[in-house]
Amino acid sequence: MVVTKYILPALAAASTAFAVSDACDGSSDPITIQNQGDASALSSCSTVKGDIVIAEHTTGGISLDGVEQITGSLSANGAANLTSLSAPELTSIGDTFKLEGLIILTDLSFGSLTSVGSIDWAALPNLQALSFTKGVSKAGSVSITNTGLTSLNGITLDSVGNFDITANTAMDTINVNDLKNVTGLLNIAANAPSLKVTLPNLGGAQNITIRNASSLSIPSLKELSGQLGLFGNTFKEFSAANLTSTGDLVFDNNGKLSNLSMPQLTTVNGGFTISKNDDLEDITGFQKLQTITGALDFTGEFNKVDLPALKQVKGGFNMQSTGNFSCSDFQDIKSTVRGSFTCKSSTPDPTTSDGSSGTSSGTSSSSSSSSTAKSAASLVDINVPAVALIAAFGAMLQALL
Ligand SMILES: *[C@@H]1O[C@H](CO)[C@@H](O)[C@H](O)[C@H]1NC(C)=O
Ligand SMILES: *[C@@H]1O[C@H](CO)[C@@H](O)[C@H](O)[C@H]1NC(C)=O
Ligand SMILES: *[C@@H]1O[C@H](CO)[C@@H](O)[C@H](O)[C@H]1NC(C)=O
Ligand SMILES: *[C@@H]1O[C@H](CO)[C@@H](O)[C@H](O)[C@H]1NC(C)=O
Ligand SMILES: *[C@@H]1O[C@H](CO)[C@@H](O)[C@H](O)[C@H]1NC(C)=O
Ligand SMILES: *[C@@H]1O[C@H](CO)[C@@H](O)[C@H](O)[C@H]1NC(C)=O
Ligand SMILES: *[C@@H]1O[C@H](CO)[C@@H](O)[C@H](O)[C@H]1NC(C)=O
């Protein structure tokens, strides 16, 4: 472990010429702040070279007045008695802005901050809002997990690498108006059940995975190089009006989804899976879809499938429903399928190509018992990440004590 340097304000005042440059330099050993006196000793450092660490035993509030730029990271890990952290003049953090296990932190005020190497925040249960007046418009990646935040107000990115927003159980709004491109994984899961995700200007992304949202609006999305996966969401309607191509396309366990449309989609560069969307009666929203380079695997309770432009399915083909759709519509496509071809309408127990049940109610004859099994399974799904987080956090507290 790095030997950290403790700033002695008295010493800094005594030999100013030496102290100023040294006090502002955390490039070999991080500058450690244990109290407001340490923070105030940095007030003449418009630029801090290297890293600043807020020590675990710091109590109360810390304000980094006067600092405009930190070339390295700013981190606070396990400072369980830190109530507020602010840096009114700070415009940029070159490396990671890492906050973890600050369990009573309620106030994070960075009114001038616009640029951060990356944001990595976890276990900030009492942080409900950000006071980021200007807004962070540039960040290499963002990970915000298990915080008390209700929205991402203050995060005004226009482009980002990985964007990971998970287990923020009070977060009911994600609206990043300026976001145009996500060059890595956009992952949203296990936030408030009422979460509404609005990314009005997102045009491109690599991989998008959205779980447990009550609405999703991505009207400008044009292409995805990787997967678009929607799992366990509660919205009734989803449309990606401008999407022309994706990698894998997955709609799984969106129990209320009844209207699904991607009117411009022509190509799925991967597999296309629809399963356990029990309210989806018609699959008619893919009128321009021509090519699926992987497998098609549709299971459910649908009565109609209309894919008039489909010319080629290069992987396997599996379509099974309790409903009475027409398998004869797919006789022509059969010759393009390289894997196995299965089409079953009015089948009591639709089965996905990997052999699992394609409806959440299982066989119609035992729907009551299997719906009990379904809710038990959902409970497990909800609790696993939460328990893991609590366990990790508990272990961290143990380590501190
Ligand atoms: C927080 O404060 C309590 C009470 O003063 C103390 O017992 C505990 O060790 C402090 N925690 C840390 C991480 O400093
Ligand atoms: C998003 O960024 C990637 C990588 O920089 C780039 O290839 C892609 O064209 C961009 N997409 C949009 C819609 O800007
Ligand atoms: C959808 O694409 C069309 C044509 O490229 C464009 O004019 C329109 O603004 C796009 N809509 C949105 C919501 O981005
Ligand atoms: C997309 O991200 C998920 C994790 O959420 C991962 O399992 C999957 O392999 C990724 N797919 C692609 C094509 O990047
Ligand atoms: C969240 O989504 C997952 C699917 O990824 C699902 O299994 C789980 O039941 C959902 N949780 C809730 C509370 O809906
Ligand atoms: C389904 O959604 C599409 C696109 O949002 C809309 O145009 C259409 O009217 C909807 N259909 C029904 C039956 O609600
Ligand atoms: C399915 O629909 C076809 C044509 O509409 C009809 O002839 C057939 O009897 C139906 N089958 C079942 C099991 O309802």
Coordinates of C-alpha atoms and ligand atoms in Angstrom, one line a residue:
M1 CA 0.0 0.0 0.0
V2 CA 1.1 3.5 -0.8
V3 CA 2.3 5.6 2.2
T4 CA 0.0 8.5 2.2
K5 CA 1.1 12.0 3.0
Y6 CA -0.7 13.9 5.7
I7 CA -0.8 17.7 5.3
L8 CA 0.1 19.7 8.3
P9 CA -1.4 23.1 7.9
A10 CA 0.9 24.7 10.5
L11 CA 4.0 23.4 8.6
A12 CA 2.5 24.5 5.3
A13 CA 2.0 28.0 6.7
A14 CA 5.5 28.1 8.2
S15 CA 7.4 27.4 5.0
T16 CA 5.2 28.7 2.2
A17 CA 7.5 28.5 -0.8
F18 CA 8.2 24.9 -0.2
A19 CA 4.8 24.0 1.1
V20 CA 2.7 25.4 -1.7
S21 CA 4.2 23.3 -4.5
D22 CA 4.6 20.3 -2.3
A23 CA 1.2 20.6 -0.8
C24 CA -0.4 20.7 -4.3
D25 CA 1.4 17.6 -5.5
G26 CA -0.2 14.3 -4.9
S27 CA 1.4 12.6 -7.9
S28 CA 3.8 10.3 -6.1
D29 CA 1.9 9.9 -2.8
P30 CA -1.8 10.8 -2.8
I31 CA -2.7 13.9 -0.7
T32 CA -4.8 12.6 2.2
I33 CA -7.5 14.8 3.8
Q34 CA -8.6 13.9 7.3
N35 CA -10.3 17.1 8.3
Q36 CA -11.3 20.6 7.1
G37 CA -7.9 21.9 8.1
D38 CA -6.2 19.6 5.6
A39 CA -8.7 20.7 2.9
S40 CA -8.2 24.4 3.6
A41 CA -4.4 23.9 3.2
L42 CA -5.1 23.2 -0.4
S43 CA -7.0 26.4 -1.0
S44 CA -4.1 28.1 -2.8
C45 CA -3.7 25.1 -5.1
S46 CA -5.7 26.0 -8.2
T47 CA -4.3 22.8 -9.7
V48 CA -3.6 19.7 -7.7
K49 CA -1.3 17.3 -9.4
G50 CA -2.1 13.7 -8.8
D51 CA -4.6 12.2 -6.4
I52 CA -6.6 13.3 -3.3
V53 CA -7.9 10.8 -0.8
I54 CA -10.5 11.6 1.9
A55 CA -9.4 9.4 4.8
E56 CA -11.8 6.9 6.3
H57 CA -12.0 8.5 9.7
T58 CA -13.0 11.9 8.3
T59 CA -16.0 13.3 10.2
G60 CA -18.5 15.9 9.2
G61 CA -18.2 18.1 6.1
I62 CA -15.2 18.7 3.8
S63 CA -15.0 21.6 1.4
L64 CA -12.2 21.8 -1.1
D65 CA -12.3 25.6 -1.6
G66 CA -10.0 27.1 -4.2
V67 CA -9.1 23.9 -6.1
E68 CA -10.0 24.2 -9.7
Q69 CA -8.4 21.1 -11.2
I70 CA -7.3 17.7 -10.0
T71 CA -5.2 16.0 -12.5
G72 CA -5.6 12.6 -10.8
S73 CA -8.4 11.1 -8.8
L74 CA -10.6 12.2 -6.0
S75 CA -11.7 9.4 -3.7
A76 CA -13.4 8.6 -0.5
N77 CA -13.7 5.0 0.5
G78 CA -15.5 3.9 3.7
A79 CA -15.7 7.3 5.3
A80 CA -18.8 6.4 7.2
N81 CA -19.0 9.7 9.1
L82 CA -18.6 12.0 6.2
T83 CA -21.8 14.1 5.8
S84 CA -20.9 16.4 2.9
L85 CA -18.3 16.9 0.3
S86 CA -18.0 20.0 -1.8
A87 CA -15.6 21.7 -4.2
P88 CA -17.2 24.9 -5.5
E89 CA -14.5 25.9 -7.9
L90 CA -13.5 22.5 -9.2
T91 CA -14.0 22.1 -12.9
S92 CA -12.2 18.9 -13.7
I93 CA -11.0 15.6 -12.2
G94 CA -8.6 13.9 -14.6
D95 CA -9.0 10.4 -13.3
T96 CA -11.6 8.6 -11.2
F97 CA -14.1 10.3 -9.0
K98 CA -14.6 7.4 -6.6
L99 CA -17.0 7.5 -3.7
E100 CA -17.8 4.3 -1.8
G101 CA -19.5 3.4 1.4
L102 CA -20.2 6.9 2.5
I103 CA -23.3 5.9 4.3
I104 CA -24.4 9.2 5.8
L105 CA -23.3 11.5 3.0
T106 CA -26.3 13.6 2.1
D107 CA -24.7 16.5 0.2
L108 CA -22.4 16.4 -2.8
S109 CA -21.8 19.9 -4.1
F110 CA -19.6 20.4 -7.2
G111 CA -21.1 23.5 -8.7
S112 CA -18.5 24.0 -11.4
L113 CA -17.6 20.4 -12.3
T114 CA -17.9 19.6 -16.0
S115 CA -15.3 17.0 -16.8
V116 CA -14.4 13.7 -15.0
G117 CA -12.2 10.8 -16.1
S118 CA -14.7 8.4 -14.7
I119 CA -17.5 8.4 -12.1
D120 CA -17.5 5.4 -9.8
W121 CA -20.0 5.7 -6.9
A122 CA -21.3 2.8 -4.8
A123 CA -23.1 2.5 -1.5
L124 CA -24.2 6.1 -0.9
P125 CA -27.6 5.3 0.5
N126 CA -28.4 8.8 1.8
L127 CA -27.3 10.8 -1.2
Q128 CA -30.6 11.8 -2.7
A129 CA -29.6 14.5 -5.1
L130 CA -26.5 16.1 -6.7
S131 CA -25.7 19.8 -6.4
F132 CA -23.9 19.9 -9.8
T133 CA -25.0 23.3 -11.1
K134 CA -23.0 23.3 -14.3
G135 CA -23.4 19.6 -14.9
V136 CA -20.9 16.9 -15.8
S137 CA -20.9 16.8 -19.6
K138 CA -17.8 14.7 -20.1
A139 CA -17.0 11.4 -18.5
G140 CA -15.1 8.4 -19.8
S141 CA -17.4 6.0 -18.0
V142 CA -20.1 6.3 -15.3
S143 CA -21.1 3.7 -12.7
I144 CA -23.6 4.6 -10.0
T145 CA -24.9 1.8 -7.9
N146 CA -26.7 1.5 -4.6
T147 CA -27.2 5.2 -4.0
G148 CA -30.2 7.1 -2.7
L149 CA -30.3 9.3 -5.8
T150 CA -33.8 9.8 -7.3
S151 CA -32.5 11.1 -10.7
L152 CA -29.3 11.8 -12.6
N153 CA -29.9 15.6 -12.6
G154 CA -26.4 17.0 -12.7
I155 CA -25.1 14.4 -15.1
T156 CA -25.5 16.0 -18.5
L157 CA -23.3 13.8 -20.6
D158 CA -23.2 14.0 -24.4
S159 CA -21.0 10.9 -24.8
V160 CA -19.8 8.2 -22.5
G161 CA -18.1 4.8 -22.6
N162 CA -19.8 2.4 -20.1
F163 CA -22.9 3.8 -18.4
D164 CA -24.0 1.6 -15.5
I165 CA -26.9 2.6 -13.3
T166 CA -28.0 -0.2 -11.0
A167 CA -29.6 -0.8 -7.6
N168 CA -30.5 2.8 -6.9
T169 CA -33.8 1.8 -5.4
A170 CA -35.2 5.4 -5.3
M171 CA -34.2 6.3 -8.8
D172 CA -37.4 6.9 -10.7
T173 CA -36.1 9.2 -13.5
I174 CA -33.2 8.8 -15.9
N175 CA -33.3 11.6 -18.4
V176 CA -30.0 12.4 -20.1
N177 CA -31.1 14.8 -22.7
D178 CA -27.8 15.5 -24.4
L179 CA -26.5 11.9 -24.5
K180 CA -25.8 11.1 -28.2
N181 CA -23.5 8.1 -28.1
V182 CA -22.6 5.3 -25.6
T183 CA -19.5 3.7 -26.9
G184 CA -19.6 0.9 -24.3
L185 CA -22.4 -0.9 -22.3
L186 CA -25.5 1.0 -21.2
N187 CA -26.8 -1.1 -18.3
I188 CA -29.8 0.0 -16.3
A189 CA -31.2 -2.5 -13.7
A190 CA -32.9 -2.9 -10.4
N191 CA -33.6 0.8 -9.8
A192 CA -37.0 2.1 -8.6
P193 CA -39.8 0.0 -10.2
S194 CA -41.4 3.2 -11.4
L195 CA -38.2 4.2 -13.3
K196 CA -38.7 6.1 -16.5
V197 CA -35.8 6.1 -18.9
T198 CA -35.7 8.9 -21.4
L199 CA -32.7 9.3 -23.8
P200 CA -34.2 11.5 -26.5
N201 CA -31.1 12.1 -28.5
L202 CA -29.2 8.8 -28.2
G203 CA -28.3 7.9 -31.7
G204 CA -25.8 5.1 -31.3
A205 CA -24.6 2.7 -28.7
Q206 CA -22.7 -0.5 -28.5
N207 CA -24.8 -2.6 -26.1
I208 CA -27.9 -1.6 -24.3
T209 CA -29.4 -3.7 -21.5
I210 CA -32.5 -2.3 -19.6
R211 CA -34.1 -4.2 -16.8
N212 CA -37.0 -3.3 -14.4
A213 CA -38.0 0.0 -16.0
S214 CA -41.6 1.3 -16.3
S215 CA -40.9 3.2 -19.5
L216 CA -38.2 3.5 -22.0
S217 CA -37.9 6.2 -24.7
I218 CA -35.0 6.0 -27.2
P219 CA -36.6 7.5 -30.3
S220 CA -33.4 8.6 -32.0
L221 CA -31.5 5.3 -31.7
K222 CA -30.4 4.4 -35.2
E223 CA -27.9 1.6 -34.8
L224 CA -26.3 -0.7 -32.2
S225 CA -23.2 -2.7 -32.8
G226 CA -24.0 -5.1 -30.0
Q227 CA -27.0 -6.3 -28.1
L228 CA -30.3 -4.6 -27.4
G229 CA -31.8 -6.5 -24.4
L230 CA -35.0 -5.6 -22.5
F231 CA -35.6 -7.9 -19.5
G232 CA -38.2 -7.7 -16.7
N233 CA -39.6 -4.3 -17.7
T234 CA -43.1 -3.3 -16.9
F235 CA -44.0 -1.0 -19.8
K236 CA -46.9 -1.9 -22.1
E237 CA -45.4 -0.3 -25.2
F238 CA -42.0 -0.1 -26.6
S239 CA -40.9 1.4 -29.9
A240 CA -37.5 2.2 -31.4
A241 CA -38.8 4.2 -34.3
N242 CA -35.5 4.9 -36.0
L243 CA -33.5 1.8 -35.3
T244 CA -32.3 0.2 -38.5
S245 CA -29.8 -2.5 -37.2
T246 CA -28.7 -4.2 -34.0
G247 CA -26.7 -7.1 -32.8
D248 CA -28.6 -9.6 -30.7
L249 CA -32.1 -8.5 -30.0
V250 CA -33.8 -9.8 -26.9
F251 CA -37.2 -9.2 -25.3
D252 CA -37.6 -11.4 -22.2
N253 CA -40.0 -11.4 -19.3
N254 CA -41.6 -8.0 -20.1
G255 CA -44.9 -9.2 -18.7
K256 CA -47.1 -6.3 -19.7
L257 CA -45.6 -5.6 -23.1
S258 CA -48.4 -5.6 -25.7
N259 CA -47.2 -3.3 -28.4
L260 CA -43.7 -3.7 -29.7
S261 CA -42.5 -2.0 -32.8
M262 CA -39.3 -1.2 -34.7
P263 CA -40.7 0.0 -38.1
Q264 CA -37.3 0.7 -39.6
L265 CA -35.4 -2.3 -38.5
T266 CA -33.9 -4.3 -41.4
T267 CA -31.1 -6.3 -39.9
V268 CA -30.4 -8.2 -36.7
N269 CA -26.7 -9.1 -36.7
G270 CA -27.2 -11.9 -34.2
G271 CA -30.1 -13.8 -32.6
F272 CA -33.6 -12.4 -32.2
T273 CA -35.3 -13.7 -29.1
I274 CA -38.9 -13.0 -27.8
S275 CA -39.8 -15.0 -24.7
K276 CA -42.1 -14.6 -21.6
N277 CA -43.9 -11.5 -22.8
D278 CA -47.2 -12.9 -21.9
D279 CA -49.3 -9.9 -23.0
L280 CA -47.7 -9.7 -26.5
E281 CA -50.5 -11.0 -28.7
D282 CA -49.2 -9.8 -32.1
I283 CA -45.7 -9.7 -33.4
T284 CA -46.4 -7.3 -36.3
G285 CA -44.1 -4.4 -35.5
F286 CA -41.1 -5.5 -37.6
Q287 CA -42.4 -4.9 -41.1
K288 CA -39.0 -4.2 -42.7
L289 CA -37.0 -6.9 -41.0
Q290 CA -35.1 -8.8 -43.8
T291 CA -32.2 -10.6 -42.2
I292 CA -31.4 -12.3 -39.0
T293 CA -27.8 -13.5 -39.0
G294 CA -28.3 -15.7 -35.9
A295 CA -31.2 -17.7 -34.7
L296 CA -34.9 -16.7 -34.4
D297 CA -36.4 -17.9 -31.2
F298 CA -40.0 -16.6 -30.5
T299 CA -42.1 -18.2 -27.7
G300 CA -45.2 -16.9 -26.0
E301 CA -48.9 -16.6 -26.2
F302 CA -49.1 -14.6 -29.4
N303 CA -51.8 -15.2 -32.0
K304 CA -50.2 -13.5 -35.0
V305 CA -46.7 -13.1 -36.4
D306 CA -46.2 -11.0 -39.5
L307 CA -42.7 -10.6 -40.8
P308 CA -43.5 -9.7 -44.5
A309 CA -39.9 -8.6 -45.5
L310 CA -38.0 -11.5 -43.8
K311 CA -35.8 -13.2 -46.4
Q312 CA -33.2 -15.0 -44.3
V313 CA -32.6 -16.5 -40.9
K314 CA -29.1 -17.9 -40.8
G315 CA -29.2 -19.6 -37.5
G316 CA -32.0 -21.9 -36.2
F317 CA -35.7 -21.1 -36.3
N318 CA -37.9 -21.8 -33.3
M319 CA -41.4 -20.3 -33.1
Q320 CA -43.9 -21.7 -30.5
S321 CA -47.0 -20.2 -29.1
T322 CA -50.1 -21.1 -27.1
G323 CA -51.9 -18.9 -29.6
N324 CA -53.1 -19.9 -33.1
F325 CA -50.6 -18.1 -35.4
S326 CA -50.0 -19.4 -38.9
C327 CA -46.9 -21.6 -39.3
S328 CA -47.5 -21.8 -43.1
D329 CA -46.4 -18.2 -43.4
F330 CA -42.8 -19.4 -42.6
Q331 CA -42.5 -22.3 -45.1
D332 CA -40.5 -20.1 -47.5
I333 CA -38.1 -19.0 -44.9
K334 CA -37.4 -22.6 -44.0
S335 CA -34.9 -23.1 -46.8
T336 CA -32.7 -20.3 -45.6
V337 CA -32.5 -21.6 -42.1
R338 CA -29.2 -23.4 -41.4
G339 CA -30.1 -24.7 -37.9
S340 CA -33.1 -26.7 -37.0
F341 CA -36.6 -25.5 -37.9
T342 CA -39.5 -25.8 -35.4
C343 CA -42.8 -24.1 -35.7
K344 CA -45.7 -25.0 -33.4
S345 CA -48.9 -23.0 -33.0
S346 CA -51.6 -23.7 -30.3
T347 CA -49.0 -25.7 -28.3
P348 CA -49.8 -25.9 -24.6
D349 CA -46.2 -25.5 -23.5
P350 CA -44.1 -23.3 -25.8
T351 CA -40.4 -24.1 -25.4
T352 CA -37.4 -21.9 -26.2
S353 CA -34.6 -23.3 -28.4
D354 CA -32.6 -23.9 -25.2
G355 CA -35.4 -26.0 -23.7
S356 CA -36.8 -23.6 -21.2
S357 CA -40.4 -22.5 -20.9
G358 CA -41.3 -19.6 -23.2
T359 CA -44.2 -18.3 -21.2
S360 CA -44.1 -17.3 -17.5
S361 CA -47.2 -19.4 -16.8
G362 CA -45.8 -22.6 -18.2
T363 CA -48.4 -25.2 -19.2
S364 CA -51.9 -23.9 -19.3
S365 CA -53.1 -26.9 -17.3
S366 CA -51.0 -25.9 -14.2
S367 CA -50.9 -22.2 -14.6
S368 CA -51.7 -21.4 -10.9
S369 CA -48.9 -23.5 -9.4
S370 CA -46.4 -22.3 -12.0
S371 CA -47.3 -18.7 -11.5
T372 CA -46.5 -19.2 -7.8
A373 CA -43.1 -20.6 -9.0
K374 CA -42.7 -17.5 -11.2
S375 CA -43.1 -15.1 -8.3
A376 CA -40.7 -17.0 -6.2
A377 CA -38.2 -16.9 -9.0
S378 CA -38.7 -13.2 -9.4
L379 CA -38.1 -12.7 -5.7
V380 CA -34.8 -14.5 -6.0
D381 CA -33.9 -12.4 -9.0
I382 CA -34.6 -9.2 -7.1
N383 CA -32.9 -10.2 -3.9
V384 CA -29.7 -11.7 -5.3
P385 CA -28.0 -8.4 -6.3
A386 CA -29.3 -6.6 -3.2
V387 CA -28.1 -9.3 -0.8
A388 CA -24.7 -9.4 -2.6
L389 CA -24.4 -5.7 -2.2
I390 CA -25.3 -5.7 1.4
A391 CA -22.9 -8.6 2.0
A392 CA -20.1 -6.7 0.2
F393 CA -20.9 -3.6 2.2
G394 CA -21.1 -5.6 5.4
A395 CA -17.7 -7.1 4.7
M396 CA -16.3 -3.6 4.1
L397 CA -17.7 -2.4 7.4
Q398 CA -16.2 -5.4 9.1
A399 CA -12.8 -4.6 7.6
L400 CA -13.1 -1.1 8.9
L401 CA -13.9 -2.0 12.4
Ligands
LIG1 C1 -17.9 7.0 13.0 O1 -18.2 7.5 14.2 C2 -18.4 6.6 15.2 C3 -18.9 7.3 16.5 O2 -18.0 8.3 16.8 C4 -17.1 5.8 15.4 O3 -17.3 4.8 16.4 C5 -16.7 5.1 14.1 O4 -15.5 4.4 14.3 C6 -16.6 6.2 13.1 N1 -16.4 5.5 11.8 C7 -15.3 5.8 11.0 C8 -15.2 5.0 9.7 O5 -14.5 6.6 11.3
LIG2 C1 -20.5 6.5 -31.5 O1 -19.2 6.3 -31.2 C2 -18.6 5.3 -32.0 C3 -17.1 5.1 -31.4 O2 -16.5 6.4 -31.3 C4 -18.6 5.6 -33.4 O3 -18.0 4.6 -34.2 C5 -20.1 5.8 -33.8 O4 -20.2 6.2 -35.2 C6 -20.8 6.8 -33.0 N1 -22.2 6.8 -33.3 C7 -22.9 7.9 -33.3 C8 -24.3 7.8 -33.7 O5 -22.4 9.0 -33.1
LIG3 C1 -35.4 9.6 -37.3 O1 -34.7 9.6 -38.6 C2 -35.1 10.6 -39.5 C3 -34.4 10.3 -40.8 O2 -33.1 10.0 -40.6 C4 -34.8 11.9 -38.9 O3 -35.3 12.9 -39.8 C5 -35.6 12.1 -37.6 O4 -35.2 13.3 -37.0 C6 -35.2 10.9 -36.7 N1 -36.0 11.0 -35.5 C7 -35.5 11.1 -34.3 C8 -36.5 11.2 -33.2 O5 -34.3 11.1 -34.1
LIG4 C1 -24.0 -6.9 -23.7 O1 -23.9 -6.8 -22.4 C2 -24.3 -8.0 -21.6 C3 -24.2 -7.6 -20.2 O2 -25.3 -6.8 -19.8 C4 -23.5 -9.1 -22.0 O3 -23.9 -10.3 -21.4 C5 -23.5 -9.3 -23.5 O4 -22.6 -10.4 -23.9 C6 -23.1 -8.1 -24.2 N1 -23.3 -8.3 -25.6 C7 -22.6 -7.7 -26.6 C8 -22.9 -8.1 -28.0 O5 -21.7 -6.9 -26.3
LIG5 C1 -36.1 -7.3 -12.8 O1 -35.7 -7.8 -14.0 C2 -35.4 -9.2 -14.0 C3 -35.0 -9.7 -15.3 O2 -33.8 -9.2 -15.7 C4 -36.5 -10.0 -13.4 O3 -36.2 -11.3 -13.3 C5 -37.0 -9.5 -12.1 O4 -38.1 -10.1 -11.7 C6 -37.3 -8.0 -12.2 N1 -37.6 -7.4 -10.9 C7 -38.7 -6.8 -10.7 C8 -38.9 -6.2 -9.3 O5 -39.6 -6.7 -11.5
LIG6 C1 -48.3 0.6 -31.1 O1 -47.2 1.6 -31.1 C2 -47.0 2.3 -32.3 C3 -45.7 3.1 -32.1 O2 -45.7 3.8 -30.9 C4 -48.2 3.1 -32.6 O3 -48.0 3.8 -33.8 C5 -49.4 2.2 -32.6 O4 -50.6 3.0 -32.8 C6 -49.6 1.4 -31.4 N1 -50.6 0.4 -31.6 C7 -51.6 0.2 -30.7 C8 -52.6 -0.9 -31.1 O5 -51.7 0.8 -29.7
LIG7 C1 -56.4 -22.0 -36.0 O1 -56.8 -21.1 -37.0 C2 -57.2 -21.8 -38.2 C3 -57.4 -20.8 -39.3 O2 -57.9 -19.6 -38.8 C4 -58.4 -22.7 -37.9 O3 -58.7 -23.4 -39.1 C5 -58.0 -23.7 -36.8 O4 -59.2 -24.4 -36.5 C6 -57.5 -22.9 -35.6 N1 -57.0 -23.9 -34.6 C7 -57.3 -23.9 -33.3 C8 -56.7 -25.0 -32.5 O5 -58.0 -23.0 -32.8

